[in-house]
Coordinates of C-alpha atoms in Angstrom, one line a residue:
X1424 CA 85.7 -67.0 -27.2
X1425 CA 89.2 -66.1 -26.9
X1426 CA 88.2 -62.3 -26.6
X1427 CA 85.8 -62.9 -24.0
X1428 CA 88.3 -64.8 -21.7
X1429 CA 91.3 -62.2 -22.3
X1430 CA 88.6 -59.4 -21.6
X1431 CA 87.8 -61.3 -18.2
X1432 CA 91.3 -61.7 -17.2
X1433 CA 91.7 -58.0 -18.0
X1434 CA 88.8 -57.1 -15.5
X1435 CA 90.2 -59.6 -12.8
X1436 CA 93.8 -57.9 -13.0
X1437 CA 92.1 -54.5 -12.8
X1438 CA 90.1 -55.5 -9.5
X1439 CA 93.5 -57.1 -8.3
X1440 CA 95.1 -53.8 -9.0
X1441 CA 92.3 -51.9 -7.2
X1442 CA 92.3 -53.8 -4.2
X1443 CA 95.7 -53.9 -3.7
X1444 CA 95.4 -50.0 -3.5
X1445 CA 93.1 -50.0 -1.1
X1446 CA 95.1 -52.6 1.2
X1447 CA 98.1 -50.1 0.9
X1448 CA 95.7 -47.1 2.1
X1449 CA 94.5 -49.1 4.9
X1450 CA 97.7 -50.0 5.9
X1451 CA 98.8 -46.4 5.8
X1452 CA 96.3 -45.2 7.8
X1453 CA 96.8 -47.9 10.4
X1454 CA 100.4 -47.0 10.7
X1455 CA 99.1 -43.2 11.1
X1456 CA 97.3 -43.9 14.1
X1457 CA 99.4 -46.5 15.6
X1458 CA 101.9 -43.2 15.6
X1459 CA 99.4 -41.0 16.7
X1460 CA 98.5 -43.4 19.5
X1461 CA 101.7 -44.0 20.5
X1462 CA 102.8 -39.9 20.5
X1463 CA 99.7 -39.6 22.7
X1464 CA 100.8 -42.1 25.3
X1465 CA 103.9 -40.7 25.5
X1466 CA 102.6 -37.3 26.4
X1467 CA 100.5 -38.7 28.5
X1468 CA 103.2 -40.5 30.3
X1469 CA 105.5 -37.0 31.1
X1470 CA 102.6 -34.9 32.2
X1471 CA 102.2 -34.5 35.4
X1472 CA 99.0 -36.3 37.5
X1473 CA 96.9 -34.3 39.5
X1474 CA 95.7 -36.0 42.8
X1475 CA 93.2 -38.2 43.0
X1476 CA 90.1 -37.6 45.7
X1477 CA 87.0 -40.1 46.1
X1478 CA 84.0 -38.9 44.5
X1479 CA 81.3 -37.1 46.3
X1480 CA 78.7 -39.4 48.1
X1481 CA 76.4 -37.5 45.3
X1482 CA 78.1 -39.8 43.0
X1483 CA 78.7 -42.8 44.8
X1484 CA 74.6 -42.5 45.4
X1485 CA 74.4 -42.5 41.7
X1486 CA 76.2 -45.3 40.6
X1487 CA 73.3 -47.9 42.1
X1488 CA 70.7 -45.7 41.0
X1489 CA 68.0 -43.7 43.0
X1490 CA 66.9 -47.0 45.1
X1491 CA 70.6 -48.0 44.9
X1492 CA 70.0 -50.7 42.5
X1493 CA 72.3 -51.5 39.7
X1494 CA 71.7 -50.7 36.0
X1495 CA 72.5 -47.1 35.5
X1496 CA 75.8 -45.6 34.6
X1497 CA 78.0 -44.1 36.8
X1498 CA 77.5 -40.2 37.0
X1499 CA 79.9 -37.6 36.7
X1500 CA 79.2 -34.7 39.4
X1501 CA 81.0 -31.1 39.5
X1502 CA 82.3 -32.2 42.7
X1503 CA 84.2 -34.9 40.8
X1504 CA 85.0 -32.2 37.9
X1505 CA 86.8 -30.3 41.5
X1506 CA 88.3 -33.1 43.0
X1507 CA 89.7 -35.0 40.1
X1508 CA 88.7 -37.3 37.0
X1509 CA 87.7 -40.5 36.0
X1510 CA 89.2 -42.8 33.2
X1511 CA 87.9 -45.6 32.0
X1512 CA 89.7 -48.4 34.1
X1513 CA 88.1 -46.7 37.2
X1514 CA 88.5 -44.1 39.6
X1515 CA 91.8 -43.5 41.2
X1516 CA 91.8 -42.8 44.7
X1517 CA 91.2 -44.2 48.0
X1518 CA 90.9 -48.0 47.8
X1519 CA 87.3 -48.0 49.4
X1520 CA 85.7 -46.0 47.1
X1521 CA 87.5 -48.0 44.1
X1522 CA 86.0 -50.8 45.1
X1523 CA 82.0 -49.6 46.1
X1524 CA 82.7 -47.9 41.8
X1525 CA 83.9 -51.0 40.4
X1526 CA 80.8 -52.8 42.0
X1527 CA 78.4 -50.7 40.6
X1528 CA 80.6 -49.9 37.2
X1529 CA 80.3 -53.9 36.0
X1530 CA 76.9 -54.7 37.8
X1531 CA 75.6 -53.7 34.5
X1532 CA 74.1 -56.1 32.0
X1533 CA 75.8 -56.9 29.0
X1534 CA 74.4 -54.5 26.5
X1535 CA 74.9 -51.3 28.5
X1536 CA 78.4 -52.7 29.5
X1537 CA 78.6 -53.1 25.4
X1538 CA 77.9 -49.5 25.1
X1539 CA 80.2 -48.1 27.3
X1540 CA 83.0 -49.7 26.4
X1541 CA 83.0 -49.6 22.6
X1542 CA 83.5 -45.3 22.2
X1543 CA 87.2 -46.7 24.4
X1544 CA 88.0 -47.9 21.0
X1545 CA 88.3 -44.8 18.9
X1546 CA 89.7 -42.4 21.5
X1547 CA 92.6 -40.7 20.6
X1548 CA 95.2 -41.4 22.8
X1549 CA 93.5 -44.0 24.8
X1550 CA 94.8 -46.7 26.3
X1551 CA 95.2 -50.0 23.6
X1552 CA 94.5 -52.2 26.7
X1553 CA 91.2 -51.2 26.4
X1554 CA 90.1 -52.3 23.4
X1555 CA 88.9 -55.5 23.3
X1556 CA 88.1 -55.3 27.2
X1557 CA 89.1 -57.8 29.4
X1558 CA 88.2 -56.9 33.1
X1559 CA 84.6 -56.7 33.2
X1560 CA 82.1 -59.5 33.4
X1561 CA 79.8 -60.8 30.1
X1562 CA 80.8 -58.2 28.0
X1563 CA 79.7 -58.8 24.2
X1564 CA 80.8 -56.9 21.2
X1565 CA 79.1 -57.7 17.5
X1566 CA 81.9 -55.8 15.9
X1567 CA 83.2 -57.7 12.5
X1568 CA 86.8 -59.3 13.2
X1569 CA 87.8 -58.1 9.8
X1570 CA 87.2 -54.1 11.1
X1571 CA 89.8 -54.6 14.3
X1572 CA 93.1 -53.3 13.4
X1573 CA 95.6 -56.1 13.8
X1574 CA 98.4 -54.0 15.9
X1575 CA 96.7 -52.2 18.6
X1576 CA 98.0 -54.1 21.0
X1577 CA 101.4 -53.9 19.9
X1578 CA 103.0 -51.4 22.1
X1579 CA 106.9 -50.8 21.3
X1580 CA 108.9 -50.5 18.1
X1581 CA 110.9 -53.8 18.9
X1582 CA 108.0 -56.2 18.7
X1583 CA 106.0 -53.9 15.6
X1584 CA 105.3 -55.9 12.5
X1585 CA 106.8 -55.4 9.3
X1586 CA 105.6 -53.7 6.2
X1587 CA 105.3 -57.2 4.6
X1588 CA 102.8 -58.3 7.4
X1589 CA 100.3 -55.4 7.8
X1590 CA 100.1 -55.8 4.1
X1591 CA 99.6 -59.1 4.3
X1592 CA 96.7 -58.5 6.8
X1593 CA 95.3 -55.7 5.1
X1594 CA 95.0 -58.0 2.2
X1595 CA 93.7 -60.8 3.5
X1596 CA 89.9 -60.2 2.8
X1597 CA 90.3 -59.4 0.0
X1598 CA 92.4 -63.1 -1.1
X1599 CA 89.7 -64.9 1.1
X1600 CA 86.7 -63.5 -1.4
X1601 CA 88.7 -64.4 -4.3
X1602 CA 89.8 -68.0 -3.6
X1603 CA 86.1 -68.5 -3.7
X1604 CA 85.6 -67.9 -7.2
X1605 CA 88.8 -69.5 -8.1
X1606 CA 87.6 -72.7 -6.5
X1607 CA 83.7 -72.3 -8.3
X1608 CA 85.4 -71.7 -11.9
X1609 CA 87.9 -75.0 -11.0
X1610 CA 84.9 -77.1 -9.4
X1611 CA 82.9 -76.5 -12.7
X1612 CA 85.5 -77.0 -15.4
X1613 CA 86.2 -80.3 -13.1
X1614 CA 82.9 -81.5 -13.6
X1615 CA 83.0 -80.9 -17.3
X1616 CA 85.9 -82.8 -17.8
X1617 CA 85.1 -85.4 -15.9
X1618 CA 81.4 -85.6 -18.2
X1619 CA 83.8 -85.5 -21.2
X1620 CA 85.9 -88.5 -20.2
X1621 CA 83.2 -90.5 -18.8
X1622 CA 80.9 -89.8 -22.4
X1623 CA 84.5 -90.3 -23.8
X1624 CA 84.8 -94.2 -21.8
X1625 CA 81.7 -94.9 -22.7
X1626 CA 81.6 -94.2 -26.8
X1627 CA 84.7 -96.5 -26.8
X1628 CA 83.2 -99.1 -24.6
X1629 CA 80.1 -99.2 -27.1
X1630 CA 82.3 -99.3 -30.0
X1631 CA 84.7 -102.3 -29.1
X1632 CA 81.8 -104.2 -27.6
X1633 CA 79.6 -103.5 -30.1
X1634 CA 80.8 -106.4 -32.7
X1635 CA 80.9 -108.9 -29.4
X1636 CA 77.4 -107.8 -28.4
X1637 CA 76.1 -108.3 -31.9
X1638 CA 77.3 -112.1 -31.8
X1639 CA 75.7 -113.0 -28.5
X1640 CA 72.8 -112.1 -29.7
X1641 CA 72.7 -113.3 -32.6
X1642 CA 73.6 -116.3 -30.5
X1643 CA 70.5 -116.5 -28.6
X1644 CA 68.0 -115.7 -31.8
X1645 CA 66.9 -117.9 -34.0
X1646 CA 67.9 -118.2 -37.5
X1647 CA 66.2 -116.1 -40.2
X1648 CA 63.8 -118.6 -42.2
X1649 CA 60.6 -118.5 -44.8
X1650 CA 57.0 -119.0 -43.8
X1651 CA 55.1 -121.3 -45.9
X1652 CA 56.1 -123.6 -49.1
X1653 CA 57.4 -120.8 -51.2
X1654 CA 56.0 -119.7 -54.6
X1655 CA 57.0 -120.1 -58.1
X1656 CA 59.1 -122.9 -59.7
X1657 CA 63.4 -123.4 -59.3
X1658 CA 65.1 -126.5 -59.9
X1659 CA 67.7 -126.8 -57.7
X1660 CA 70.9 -129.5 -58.2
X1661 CA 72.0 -131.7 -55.1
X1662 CA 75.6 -132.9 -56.6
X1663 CA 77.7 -136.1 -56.1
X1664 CA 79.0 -136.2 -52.4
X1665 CA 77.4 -133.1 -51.3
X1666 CA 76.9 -133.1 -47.4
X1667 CA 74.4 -131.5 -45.4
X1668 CA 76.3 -128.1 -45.3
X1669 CA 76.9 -127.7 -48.7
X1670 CA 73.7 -128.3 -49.7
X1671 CA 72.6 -125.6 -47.3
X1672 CA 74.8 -123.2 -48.1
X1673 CA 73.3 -123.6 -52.2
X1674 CA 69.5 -123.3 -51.3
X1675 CA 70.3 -120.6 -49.5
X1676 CA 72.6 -119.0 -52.5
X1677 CA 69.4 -120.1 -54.6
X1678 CA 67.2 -118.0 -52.1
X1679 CA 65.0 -121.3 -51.7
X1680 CA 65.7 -120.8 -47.9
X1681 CA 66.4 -117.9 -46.0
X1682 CA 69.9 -118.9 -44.3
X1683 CA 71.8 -122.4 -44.3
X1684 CA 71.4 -121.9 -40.0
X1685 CA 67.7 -123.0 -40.6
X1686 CA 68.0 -125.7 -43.0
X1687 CA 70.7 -127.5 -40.4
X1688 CA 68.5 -126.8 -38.0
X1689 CA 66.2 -128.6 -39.4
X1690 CA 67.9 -131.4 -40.6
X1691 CA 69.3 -132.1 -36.9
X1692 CA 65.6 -132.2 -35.6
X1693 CA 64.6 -134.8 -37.4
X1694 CA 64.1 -138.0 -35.8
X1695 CA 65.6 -140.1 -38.4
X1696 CA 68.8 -138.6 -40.1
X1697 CA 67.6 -137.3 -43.6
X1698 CA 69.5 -138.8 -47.1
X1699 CA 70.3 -137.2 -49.7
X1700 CA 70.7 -138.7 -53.6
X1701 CA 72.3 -136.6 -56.6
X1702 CA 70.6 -135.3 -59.0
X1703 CA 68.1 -132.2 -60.1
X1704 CA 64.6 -131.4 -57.5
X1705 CA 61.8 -129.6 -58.3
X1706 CA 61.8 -126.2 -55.8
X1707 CA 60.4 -123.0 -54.9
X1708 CA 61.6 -119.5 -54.4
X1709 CA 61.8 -118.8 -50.4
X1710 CA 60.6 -122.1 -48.6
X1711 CA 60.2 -122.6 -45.0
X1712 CA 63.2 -124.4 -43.8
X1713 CA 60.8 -127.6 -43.0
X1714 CA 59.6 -127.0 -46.5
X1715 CA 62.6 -127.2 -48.8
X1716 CA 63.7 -130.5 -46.5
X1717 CA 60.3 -132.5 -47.5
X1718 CA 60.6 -131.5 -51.0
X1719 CA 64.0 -132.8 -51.5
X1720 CA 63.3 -135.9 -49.9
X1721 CA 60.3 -136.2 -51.8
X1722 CA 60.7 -139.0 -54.8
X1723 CA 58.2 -137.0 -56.7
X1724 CA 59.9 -133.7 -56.6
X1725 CA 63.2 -135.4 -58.2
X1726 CA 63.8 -134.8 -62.4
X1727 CA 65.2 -137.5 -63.9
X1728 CA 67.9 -136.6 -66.3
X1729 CA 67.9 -133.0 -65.6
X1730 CA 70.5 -131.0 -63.6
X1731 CA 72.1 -127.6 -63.7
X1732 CA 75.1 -126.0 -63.9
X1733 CA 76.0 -122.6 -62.5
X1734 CA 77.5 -119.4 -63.7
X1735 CA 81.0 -119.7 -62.9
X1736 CA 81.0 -123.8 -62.1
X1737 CA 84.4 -125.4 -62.9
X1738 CA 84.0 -127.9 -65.7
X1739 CA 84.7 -130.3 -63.4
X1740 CA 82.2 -129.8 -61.0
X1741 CA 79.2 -129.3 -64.3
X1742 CA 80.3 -133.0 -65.1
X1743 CA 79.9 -134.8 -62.1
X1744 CA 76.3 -132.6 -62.0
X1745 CA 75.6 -134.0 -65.8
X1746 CA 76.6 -137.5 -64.3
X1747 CA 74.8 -137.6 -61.4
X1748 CA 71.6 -136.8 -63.2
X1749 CA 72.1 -138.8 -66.6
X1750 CA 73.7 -141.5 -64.6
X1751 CA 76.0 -141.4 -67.1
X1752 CA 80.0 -142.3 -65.5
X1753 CA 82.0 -139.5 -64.8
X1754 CA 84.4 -141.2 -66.8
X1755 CA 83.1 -141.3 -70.2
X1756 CA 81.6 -137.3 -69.6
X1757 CA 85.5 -137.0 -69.2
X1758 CA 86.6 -139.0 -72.3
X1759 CA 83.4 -137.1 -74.2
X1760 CA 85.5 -133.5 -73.7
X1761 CA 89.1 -134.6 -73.7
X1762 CA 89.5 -133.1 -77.5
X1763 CA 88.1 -130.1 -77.5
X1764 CA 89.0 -128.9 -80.7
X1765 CA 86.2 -131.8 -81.8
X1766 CA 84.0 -130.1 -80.3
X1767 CA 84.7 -126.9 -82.1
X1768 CA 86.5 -124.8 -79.5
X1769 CA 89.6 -121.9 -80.2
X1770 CA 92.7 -124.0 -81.1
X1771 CA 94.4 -122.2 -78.1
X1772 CA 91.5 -124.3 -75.8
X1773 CA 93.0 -127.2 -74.2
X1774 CA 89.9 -128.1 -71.9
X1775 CA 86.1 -128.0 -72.4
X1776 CA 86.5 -125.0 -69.3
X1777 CA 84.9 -121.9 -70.2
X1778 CA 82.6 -123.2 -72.8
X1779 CA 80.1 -125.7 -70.4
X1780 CA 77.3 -122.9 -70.5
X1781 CA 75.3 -122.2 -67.4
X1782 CA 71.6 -123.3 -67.6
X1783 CA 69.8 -126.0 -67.0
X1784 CA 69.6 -129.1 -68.7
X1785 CA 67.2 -132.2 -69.3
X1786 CA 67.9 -135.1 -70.9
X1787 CA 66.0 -138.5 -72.3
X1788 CA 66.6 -141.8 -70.9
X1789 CA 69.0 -143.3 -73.4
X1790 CA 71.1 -140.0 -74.0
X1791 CA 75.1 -140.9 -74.8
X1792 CA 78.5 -138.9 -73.0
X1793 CA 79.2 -137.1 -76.0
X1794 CA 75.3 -136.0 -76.6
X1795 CA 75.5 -133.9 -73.7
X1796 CA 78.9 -132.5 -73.6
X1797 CA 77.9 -131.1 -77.2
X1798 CA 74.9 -129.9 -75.8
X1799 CA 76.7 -127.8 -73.5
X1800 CA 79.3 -126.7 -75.5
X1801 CA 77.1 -125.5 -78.6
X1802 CA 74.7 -123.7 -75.9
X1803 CA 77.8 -121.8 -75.2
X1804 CA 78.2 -121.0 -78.6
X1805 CA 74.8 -120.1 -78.8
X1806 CA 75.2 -117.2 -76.2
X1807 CA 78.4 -115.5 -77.7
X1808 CA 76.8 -115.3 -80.9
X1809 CA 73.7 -113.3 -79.7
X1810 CA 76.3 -111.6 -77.5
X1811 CA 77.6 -110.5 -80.9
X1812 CA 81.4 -112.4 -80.4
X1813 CA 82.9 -113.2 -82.9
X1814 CA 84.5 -116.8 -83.5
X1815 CA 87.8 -115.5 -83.7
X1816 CA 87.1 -113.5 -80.5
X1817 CA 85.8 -116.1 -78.6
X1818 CA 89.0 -117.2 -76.4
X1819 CA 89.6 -114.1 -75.0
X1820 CA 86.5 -112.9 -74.9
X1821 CA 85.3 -116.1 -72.7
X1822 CA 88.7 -116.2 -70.3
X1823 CA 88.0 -112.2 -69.4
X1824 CA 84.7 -113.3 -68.5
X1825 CA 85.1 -116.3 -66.8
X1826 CA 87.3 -113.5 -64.4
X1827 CA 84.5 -111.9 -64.3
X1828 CA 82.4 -114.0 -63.4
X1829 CA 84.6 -115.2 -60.1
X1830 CA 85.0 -111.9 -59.3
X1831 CA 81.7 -109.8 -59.3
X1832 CA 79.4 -109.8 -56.6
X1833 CA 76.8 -108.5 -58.4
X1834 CA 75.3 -107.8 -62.0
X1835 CA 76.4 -104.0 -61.5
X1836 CA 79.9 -105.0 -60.3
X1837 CA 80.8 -106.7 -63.5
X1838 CA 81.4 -104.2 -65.9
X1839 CA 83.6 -102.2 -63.1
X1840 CA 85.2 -105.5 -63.0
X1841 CA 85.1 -105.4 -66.9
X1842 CA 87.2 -101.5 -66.5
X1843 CA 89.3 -103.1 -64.1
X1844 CA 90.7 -105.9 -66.0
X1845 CA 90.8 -103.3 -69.0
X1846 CA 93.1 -101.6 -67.2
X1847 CA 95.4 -103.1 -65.6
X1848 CA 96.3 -105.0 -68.9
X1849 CA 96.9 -101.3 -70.5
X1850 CA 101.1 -101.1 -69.6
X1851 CA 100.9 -97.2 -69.7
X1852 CA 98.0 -97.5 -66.7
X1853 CA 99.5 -100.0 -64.8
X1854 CA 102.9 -100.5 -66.0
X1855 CA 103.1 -104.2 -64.5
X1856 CA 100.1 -105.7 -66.1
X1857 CA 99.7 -108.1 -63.1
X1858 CA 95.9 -108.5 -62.5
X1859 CA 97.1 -109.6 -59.2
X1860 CA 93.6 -112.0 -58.8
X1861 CA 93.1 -114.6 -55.9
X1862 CA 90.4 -116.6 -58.2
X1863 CA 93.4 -117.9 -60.8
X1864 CA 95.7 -118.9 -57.9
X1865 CA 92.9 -120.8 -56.6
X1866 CA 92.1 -122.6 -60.1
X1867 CA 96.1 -123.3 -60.7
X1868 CA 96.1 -124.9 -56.7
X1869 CA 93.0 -126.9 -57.9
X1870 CA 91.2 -125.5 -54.4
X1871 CA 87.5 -123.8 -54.4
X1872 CA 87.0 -123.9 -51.3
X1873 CA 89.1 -121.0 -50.5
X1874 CA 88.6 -116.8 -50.4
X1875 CA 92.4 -115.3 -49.6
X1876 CA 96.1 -116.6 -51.2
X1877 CA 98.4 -117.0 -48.6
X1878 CA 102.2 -115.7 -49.3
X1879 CA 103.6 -118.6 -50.1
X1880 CA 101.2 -119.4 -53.2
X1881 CA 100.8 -115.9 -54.4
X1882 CA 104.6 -115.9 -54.5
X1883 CA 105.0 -119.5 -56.9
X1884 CA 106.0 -118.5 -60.2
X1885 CA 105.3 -122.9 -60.7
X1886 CA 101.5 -121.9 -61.1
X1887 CA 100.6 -121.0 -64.6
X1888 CA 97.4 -119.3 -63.5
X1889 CA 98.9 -117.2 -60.4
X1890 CA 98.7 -113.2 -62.0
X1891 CA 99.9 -112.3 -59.1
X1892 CA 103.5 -113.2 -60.8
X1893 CA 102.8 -114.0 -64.6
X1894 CA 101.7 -110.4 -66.0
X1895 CA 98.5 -110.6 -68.6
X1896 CA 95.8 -113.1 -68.9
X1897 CA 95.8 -116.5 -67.2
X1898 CA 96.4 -119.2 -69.9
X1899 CA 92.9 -120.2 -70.2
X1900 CA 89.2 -119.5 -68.5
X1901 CA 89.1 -120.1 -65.0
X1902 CA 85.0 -121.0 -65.0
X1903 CA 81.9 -121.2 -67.0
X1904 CA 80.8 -117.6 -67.4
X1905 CA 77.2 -116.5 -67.8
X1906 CA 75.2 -113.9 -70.6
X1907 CA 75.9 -111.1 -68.2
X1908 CA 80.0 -111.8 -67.7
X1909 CA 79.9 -112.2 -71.8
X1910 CA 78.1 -108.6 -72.1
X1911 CA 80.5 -106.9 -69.2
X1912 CA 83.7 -108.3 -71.5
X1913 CA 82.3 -106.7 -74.0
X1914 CA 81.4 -103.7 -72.6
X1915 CA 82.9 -102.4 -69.6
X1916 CA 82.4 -99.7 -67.5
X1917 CA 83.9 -96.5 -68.1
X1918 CA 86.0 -95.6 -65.1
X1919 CA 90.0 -95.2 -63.2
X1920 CA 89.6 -98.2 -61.1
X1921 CA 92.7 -100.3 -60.7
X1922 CA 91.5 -102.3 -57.7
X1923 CA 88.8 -103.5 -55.8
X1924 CA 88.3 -106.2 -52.9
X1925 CA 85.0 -107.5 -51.9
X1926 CA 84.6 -106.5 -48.3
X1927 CA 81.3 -108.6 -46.9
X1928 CA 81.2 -112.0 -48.2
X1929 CA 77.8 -112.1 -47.2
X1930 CA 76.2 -109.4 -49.7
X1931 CA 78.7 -109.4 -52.0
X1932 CA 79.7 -105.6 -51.7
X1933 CA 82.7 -104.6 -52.9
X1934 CA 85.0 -101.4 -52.8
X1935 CA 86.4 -100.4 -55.9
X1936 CA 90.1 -98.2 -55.8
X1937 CA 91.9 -95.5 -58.1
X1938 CA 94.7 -95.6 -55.4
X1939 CA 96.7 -97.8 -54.1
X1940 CA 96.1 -96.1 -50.6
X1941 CA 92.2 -96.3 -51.5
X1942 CA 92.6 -100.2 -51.9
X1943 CA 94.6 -100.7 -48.3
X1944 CA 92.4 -99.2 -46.7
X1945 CA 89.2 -101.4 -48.3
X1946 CA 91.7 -104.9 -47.8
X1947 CA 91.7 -103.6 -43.7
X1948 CA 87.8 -103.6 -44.6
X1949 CA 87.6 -106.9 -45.7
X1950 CA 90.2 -108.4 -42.8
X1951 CA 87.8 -106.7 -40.4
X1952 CA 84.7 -108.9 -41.9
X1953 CA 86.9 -111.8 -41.7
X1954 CA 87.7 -111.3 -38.0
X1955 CA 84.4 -110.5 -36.9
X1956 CA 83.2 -113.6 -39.1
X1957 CA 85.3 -116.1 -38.6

């Protein structure tokens, strides 16, 4: 490209060059005859006239023609050669005769008047008045402006233009053909600029509107939900003072509806304002909205004495499920795990957290506090033993799995979780050993509704599960982890991460980091979700 365009500027400096030549030449050669025209004049001038006699009638005759009509050209007869001459202003002589010549010289129409008056031009040592003529009547020339030479009517040295200004006539052609190129090449490149900044206006229009597009139309659809009453068997848990919203958000978690939006929905088109009672319901996998509603307020679809308890469900939260099912009082579940070394748990355990196992659970009519905390506590045994723990291993085993367990978003995720942790613990990795995780804040404030730590509680040394200032493992787990969290302890993923972030909320995907640059850049990720998310 860059050859091309120094090759064209070398042509265009080589026609410049050429042209200017030529305009020199020209100018020359105009200067040569404006000298030879004036020498000529001046000769002219000093010789001596000879007198001047009328024409013979012979050629008066012959001016109108034989009829003495107009349209021929004056003729020249010897008599006239004898007597004297004609130029081309007229014959000079007696008045009379000048004026019967004149008559018949411009009764002429314009083309033979044309004819005779253009040779005047090139003469040597003619007159400059003549040329163009301006006594006679319609006369018409079709010679080209640009032909004339600028200064034959200039007729002394005092009023003779300078060098600079024949130049600058002699050139003038020439600049007038190539302004117009100059002007094509600028017209296009303007156009092509202006294509490039309006493609340019609108690539960042569609980019900065596209996130506020999206939401109005998401607006103005209807939520995504199920056809039909969904097939195979779930038991889903409705827990004590669960609203409307929560317990959309958990069928929807469950997949028994397609998204909380059309369970609401639902529930706000109802005639009569629908009720909800604690305990475990009989469900199916991916249930119209209008579905799921009818079967949990259907007495038939409601277990008595079973409920459930999720992976990752604070042992507070599995209690208050195993109460609202067994009707058993929250209180005495309480009093049933308030020694947990009874139970069997690690000496270093000082709750029943971490070893409520996830599953689900049905009990008889008459079953007592302590029968089903056991329950739940030697199901958790259960699992680490096939997960080939070891009771001495258990504690830690269970607290770096109950991290996992917070923290993956999916079954994949855990075991780069799993590396993570590994990690960040080893001091010649990650000299600080701060796993630096918003899931312990959140279980030291006591809060689970929340996603993010704010400064403020990151920064308070007071809370004993906050990593983000006490290096190592929390004190204890942090939730009741599941058979997959138990394996991912056990066997993590092989890999450099030191961070990760979950960036959609939504699907769970997250971004795991070698770098610390790697991981800013996935945290501006995840504060764009929450932004466009609310």
């Amino acid at each position: 490209m860059e050859q091309r365009q120094a090759a064209e500027a070398a042509e265009r400096e080589a026609a410049i060059e050429a042209r200017r030549a030529a305009a020199e030449e020209a100018e020359r050669v105009a200067e040569a005859e404006w000298r030879a025209a004036q020498e000529a004049r001046r000769v002219e001038a000093q010789a001596p006239r000879r007198p001047q006699v009328p024409p013979p009638q012979s050629a008066r005759a012959a001016a109108t023609g034989p009829m003495g009509l107009p349209g021929q050209h004056p003729v020249q007869s010897p008599a006239r050669e004898q007597a004297g001459h004609w130029d081309d202003e007229g014959v000079h002589g007696h008045e009379a005769y000048d004026d019967v010549y004149d008559d018949a010289r411009y009764a002429v129409d314009d083309t033979l008047a044309a004819a005779s008056a253009a040779p005047a031009r090139g003469r040597a040592g003619g007159s400059p008045e003549e040329w163009p003529p301006t006594g006679g009547r319609g006369l018409v020339t079709e010679a080209d402006p640009h032909d004339l030479d600028p200064f034959a009517d200039i007729d002394d040295d005092a009023t003779r233009p300078s060098r600079a200004d024949r130049r600058a006539a002699a050139a003038w052609e020439f600049e007038e053909h190539e302004r117009e190129p100059n002007r094509r090449r600028r017209g296009a490149w303007g156009c092509l600029i202006a294509l490039i900044v309006l493609g340019a206006l609108v690539a960042g229009a569609a980019f900065f509107l596209q996130g506020p597009i999206t939401s109005l139309m998401e607006r103005f659809q209807p939520p995504e939900d199920y056809t039909g009453a969904g097939t195979g068997e779930v038991v889903f848990m409705i827990n004590e003072g669960d609203g409307g919203e929560t317990i959309a958000g958990n069928l929807e978690e469950q997949d028994i509806v397609a998204s909380s939006e059309a369970f609401i929905e639902e529930v706000t088109s109802r005639s009569e304002q629908p009720i909800f009672y604690p305990g475990a319901y009989r469900m199916a996998n991916q249930m119209s909205a209008s579905d799921a509603l009818d079967a949990l307020l259907d007495p038939e679809n409601k277990l008595e004495n079973t409920f459930v308890i999720q992976e990752g469900l604070w042992a507070r939260d599995a209690l208050a499920n195993a109460s609202a099912a067994t009707g058993i009082p929250i209180e005495e579940l309480e009093a049933a795990a308030s020694d947990p070394q009874a139970l069997g748990l690690p000496a270093e355990a000082t709750s029943v957290e971490g070893f409520l196992f996830p599953a689900t659970y049905t009990f008889g009519p008459d079953v007592t506090a302590d029968e089903v905390v056991q329950t739940l506590v030697d199901r958790s045994f259960q699992s680490l033993d096939e997960a080939g723990v070891a009771p001495e291993d258990r504690w830690e085993t269970v607290i770096i799995a109950s991290l996992i367990e917070r923290e993956a978003g999916s079954e994949a995720d855990a075991y780069k979780v799993s590396r993570v942790i590994r990690n960040r613990l080893d001091e010649n990795q990650f000299p600080t050993r701060l796993l630096q995780f918003d899931s312990t804040v959140h279980y030291g404030t006591g809060d689970d509704t929340l996603v993010t730590t704010t400064d403020a509680e990151r920064a308070d040394a007071s809370n004993p599960y906050n990593t983000y200032v006490h290096p190592g493992l929390p004190p204890g787990p942090i939730g009741n982890p599941g058979d997959v969290a138990i394996d991912a302890a056990q066997h993590p993923e092989d890999g450099p991460w030191l961070y990760f972030v979950t960036v959609n909320l939504e699907t769970g995907e997250t971004v795991f980091s070698a770098t610390f640059e790697e991981h800013e850049a996935a945290v501006e990720q995840f504060l764009r979700y929450l932004d466009e998310n609310g």
